[in-house]
Tab-separated table of C-alpha atoms in Angstrom:
chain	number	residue	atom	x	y	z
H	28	UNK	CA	22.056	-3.940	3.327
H	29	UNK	CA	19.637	-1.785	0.443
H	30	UNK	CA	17.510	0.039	1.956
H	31	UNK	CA	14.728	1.938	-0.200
H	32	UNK	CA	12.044	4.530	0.366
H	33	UNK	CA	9.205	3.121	-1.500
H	34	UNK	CA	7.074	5.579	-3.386
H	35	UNK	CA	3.333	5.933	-1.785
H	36	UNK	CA	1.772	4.527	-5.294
H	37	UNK	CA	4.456	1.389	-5.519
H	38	UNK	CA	2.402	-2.024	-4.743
H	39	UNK	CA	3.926	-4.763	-2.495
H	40	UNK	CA	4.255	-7.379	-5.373
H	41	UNK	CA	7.842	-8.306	-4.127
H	42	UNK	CA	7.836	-7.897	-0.485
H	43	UNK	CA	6.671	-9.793	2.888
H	44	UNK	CA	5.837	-7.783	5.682
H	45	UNK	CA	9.052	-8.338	8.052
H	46	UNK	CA	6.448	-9.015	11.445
H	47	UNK	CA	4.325	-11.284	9.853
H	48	UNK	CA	7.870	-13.380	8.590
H	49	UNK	CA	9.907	-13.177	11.537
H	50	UNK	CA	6.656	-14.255	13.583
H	51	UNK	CA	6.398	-17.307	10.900
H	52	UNK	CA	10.052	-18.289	10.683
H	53	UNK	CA	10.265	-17.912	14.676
H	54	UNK	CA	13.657	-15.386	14.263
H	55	UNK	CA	14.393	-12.268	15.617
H	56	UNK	CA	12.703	-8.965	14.444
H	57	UNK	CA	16.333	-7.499	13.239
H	58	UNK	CA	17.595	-10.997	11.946
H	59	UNK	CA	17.548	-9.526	8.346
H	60	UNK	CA	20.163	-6.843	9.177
H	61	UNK	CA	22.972	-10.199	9.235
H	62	UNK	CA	21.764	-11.621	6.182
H	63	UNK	CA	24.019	-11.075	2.910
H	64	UNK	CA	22.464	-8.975	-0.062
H	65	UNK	CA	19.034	-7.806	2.092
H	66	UNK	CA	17.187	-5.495	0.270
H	67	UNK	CA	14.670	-4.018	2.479
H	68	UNK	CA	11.494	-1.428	1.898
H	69	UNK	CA	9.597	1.217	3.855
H	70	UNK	CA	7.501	3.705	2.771
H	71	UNK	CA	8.427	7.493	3.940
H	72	UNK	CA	7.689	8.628	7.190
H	73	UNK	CA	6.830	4.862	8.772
H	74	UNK	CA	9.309	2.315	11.128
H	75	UNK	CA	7.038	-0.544	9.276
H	76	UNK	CA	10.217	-2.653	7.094
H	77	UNK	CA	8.982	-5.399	4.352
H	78	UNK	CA	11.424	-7.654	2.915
H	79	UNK	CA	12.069	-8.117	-0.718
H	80	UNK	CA	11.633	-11.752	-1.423
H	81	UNK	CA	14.114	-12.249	-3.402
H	82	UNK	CA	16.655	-12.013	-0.275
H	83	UNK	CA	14.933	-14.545	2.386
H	84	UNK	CA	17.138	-17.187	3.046
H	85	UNK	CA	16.808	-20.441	1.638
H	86	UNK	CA	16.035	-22.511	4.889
H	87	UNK	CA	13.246	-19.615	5.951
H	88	UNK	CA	11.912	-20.600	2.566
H	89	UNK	CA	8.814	-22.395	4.205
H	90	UNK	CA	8.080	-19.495	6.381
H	91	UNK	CA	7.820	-17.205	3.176
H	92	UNK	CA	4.928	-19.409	1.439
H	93	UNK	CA	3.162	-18.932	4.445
H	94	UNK	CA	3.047	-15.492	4.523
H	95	UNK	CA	0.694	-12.925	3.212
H	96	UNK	CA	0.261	-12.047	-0.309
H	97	UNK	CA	0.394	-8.403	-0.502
H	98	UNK	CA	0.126	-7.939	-4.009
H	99	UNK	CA	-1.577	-5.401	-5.445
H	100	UNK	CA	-1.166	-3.379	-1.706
H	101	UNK	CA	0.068	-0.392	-0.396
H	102	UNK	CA	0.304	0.196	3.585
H	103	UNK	CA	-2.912	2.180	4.573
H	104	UNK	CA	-0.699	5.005	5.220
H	105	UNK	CA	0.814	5.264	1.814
H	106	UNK	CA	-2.595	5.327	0.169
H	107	UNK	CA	-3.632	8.313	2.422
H	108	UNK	CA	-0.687	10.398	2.096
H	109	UNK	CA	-0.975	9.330	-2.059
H	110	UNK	CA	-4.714	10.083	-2.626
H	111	UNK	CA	-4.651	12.742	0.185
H	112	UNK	CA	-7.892	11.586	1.778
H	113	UNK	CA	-8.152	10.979	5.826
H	114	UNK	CA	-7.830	7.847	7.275
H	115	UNK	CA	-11.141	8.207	8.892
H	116	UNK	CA	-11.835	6.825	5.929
H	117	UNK	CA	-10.573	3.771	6.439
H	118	UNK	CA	-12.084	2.690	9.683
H	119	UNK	CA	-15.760	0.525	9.119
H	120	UNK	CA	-17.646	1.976	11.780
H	121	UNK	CA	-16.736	5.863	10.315
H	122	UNK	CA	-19.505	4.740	7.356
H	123	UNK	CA	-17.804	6.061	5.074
H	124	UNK	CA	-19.073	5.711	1.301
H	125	UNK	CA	-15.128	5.450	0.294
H	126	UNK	CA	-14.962	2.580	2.902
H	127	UNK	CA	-16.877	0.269	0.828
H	128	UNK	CA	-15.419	0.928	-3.068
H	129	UNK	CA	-11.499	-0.213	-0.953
H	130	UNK	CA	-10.244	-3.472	-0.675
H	131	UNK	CA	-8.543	-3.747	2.986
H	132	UNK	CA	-6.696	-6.327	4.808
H	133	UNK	CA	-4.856	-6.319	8.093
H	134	UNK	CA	-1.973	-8.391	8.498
H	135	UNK	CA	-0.348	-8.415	12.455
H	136	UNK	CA	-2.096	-5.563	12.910
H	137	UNK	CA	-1.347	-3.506	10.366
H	138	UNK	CA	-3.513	-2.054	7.609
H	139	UNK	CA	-3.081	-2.368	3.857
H	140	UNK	CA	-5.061	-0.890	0.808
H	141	UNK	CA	-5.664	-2.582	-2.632
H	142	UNK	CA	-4.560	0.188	-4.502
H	143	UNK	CA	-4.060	-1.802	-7.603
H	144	UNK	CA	-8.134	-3.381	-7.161
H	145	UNK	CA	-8.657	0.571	-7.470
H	146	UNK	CA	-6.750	1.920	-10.290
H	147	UNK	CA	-8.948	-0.932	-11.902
H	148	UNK	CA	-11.943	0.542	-10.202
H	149	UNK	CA	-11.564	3.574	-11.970
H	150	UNK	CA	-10.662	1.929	-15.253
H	151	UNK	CA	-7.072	4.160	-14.839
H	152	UNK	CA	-3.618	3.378	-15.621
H	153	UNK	CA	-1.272	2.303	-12.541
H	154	UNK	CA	1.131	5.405	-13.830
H	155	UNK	CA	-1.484	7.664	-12.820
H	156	UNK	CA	-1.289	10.290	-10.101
H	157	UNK	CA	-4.629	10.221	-8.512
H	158	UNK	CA	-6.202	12.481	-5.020
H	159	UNK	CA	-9.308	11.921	-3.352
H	160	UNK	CA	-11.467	15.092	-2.327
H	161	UNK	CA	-15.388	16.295	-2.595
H	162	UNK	CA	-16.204	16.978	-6.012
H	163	UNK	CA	-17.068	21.054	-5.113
H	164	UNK	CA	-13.185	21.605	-4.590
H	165	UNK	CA	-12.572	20.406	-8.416
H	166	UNK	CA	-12.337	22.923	-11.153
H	167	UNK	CA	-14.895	23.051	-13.765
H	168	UNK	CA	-14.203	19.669	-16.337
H	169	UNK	CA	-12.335	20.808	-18.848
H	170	UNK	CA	-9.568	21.863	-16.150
H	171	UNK	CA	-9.496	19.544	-14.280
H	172	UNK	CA	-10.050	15.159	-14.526
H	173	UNK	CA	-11.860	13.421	-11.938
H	174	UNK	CA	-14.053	10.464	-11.816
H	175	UNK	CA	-17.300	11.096	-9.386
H	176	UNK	CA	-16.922	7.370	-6.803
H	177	UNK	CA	-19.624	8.750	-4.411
H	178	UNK	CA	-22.490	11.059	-3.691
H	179	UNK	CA	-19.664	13.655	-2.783
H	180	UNK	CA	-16.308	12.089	-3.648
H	181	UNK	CA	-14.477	12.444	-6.352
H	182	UNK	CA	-11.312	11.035	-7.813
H	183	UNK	CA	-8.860	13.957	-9.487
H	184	UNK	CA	-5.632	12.563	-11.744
H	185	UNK	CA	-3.116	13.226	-14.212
């Protein structure tokens, strides 16, 4: 079995969220760990594994198609630890102006980010390291990039 740490900025393009499948392909939760050639993901500091598609088994094939598509995504988690802002920020009834610019889903009960919908946002390349913070903690312009996404909030990157 491959096991990999994924980076906090590396989108789900190629993996299935492991509850959602074994839920779908009606299997146990640690089925995976008999399978030849599994290549597994989780991002650094979570117990949350996603499957590389590539090594589902061909008679769970069915159960694949019906699962989410998480590309573009990044576990909620990920994005926060990446962009450094609070995950207060990612609950609805918090209000928050960030809230609104992110494209969310929830898949078993878990929480993904879009990050991919918001390099596009801010017209930036997906290479990019990018943090979240108010725009009064940024150095004067020339020092420092950032892209103003709110009254307050600003994007920094390099």
């Amino acid at each position: 079995m491959k096991s990999i740490v994924l980076p906090p900025n590396e989108f789900l393009d190629h993996y299935v969220l492991n509850t959602e499948f074994h839920h779908l392909a009606g299997i146990s939760k640690n089925a995976y760990k008999f399978w030849k050639k599994v290549e597994i993901g989780r991002y650094q500091g979570t117990r949350i594994i996603f499957l590389h598609k590539n090594c589902i088994l061909e008679k769970h094939y069915n159960s694949l198609k019906k699962c989410s598509d998480l590309s573009g995504f990044v576990l909620a988690s990920a994005f926060c630890s990446f962009t450094t802002l609070s995950p207060s920020h990612l609950v609805k009834k918090n209000n928050s102006s960030i809230y609104k610019l992110l494209e969310l889903k929830e898949v078993c009960g878990i929480k993904f980010v879009n990050l991919k919908a918001f390099y596009e946002l801010l017209q930036l390349d997906y290479n990019k390291h990018i943090y979240i913070e108010k725009c009064r903690f940024f150095s004067p312009t020339p020092f420092e990039k950032r892209i103003k996404i709110t009254d307050t909030m600003c994007v920094g990157y390099y």
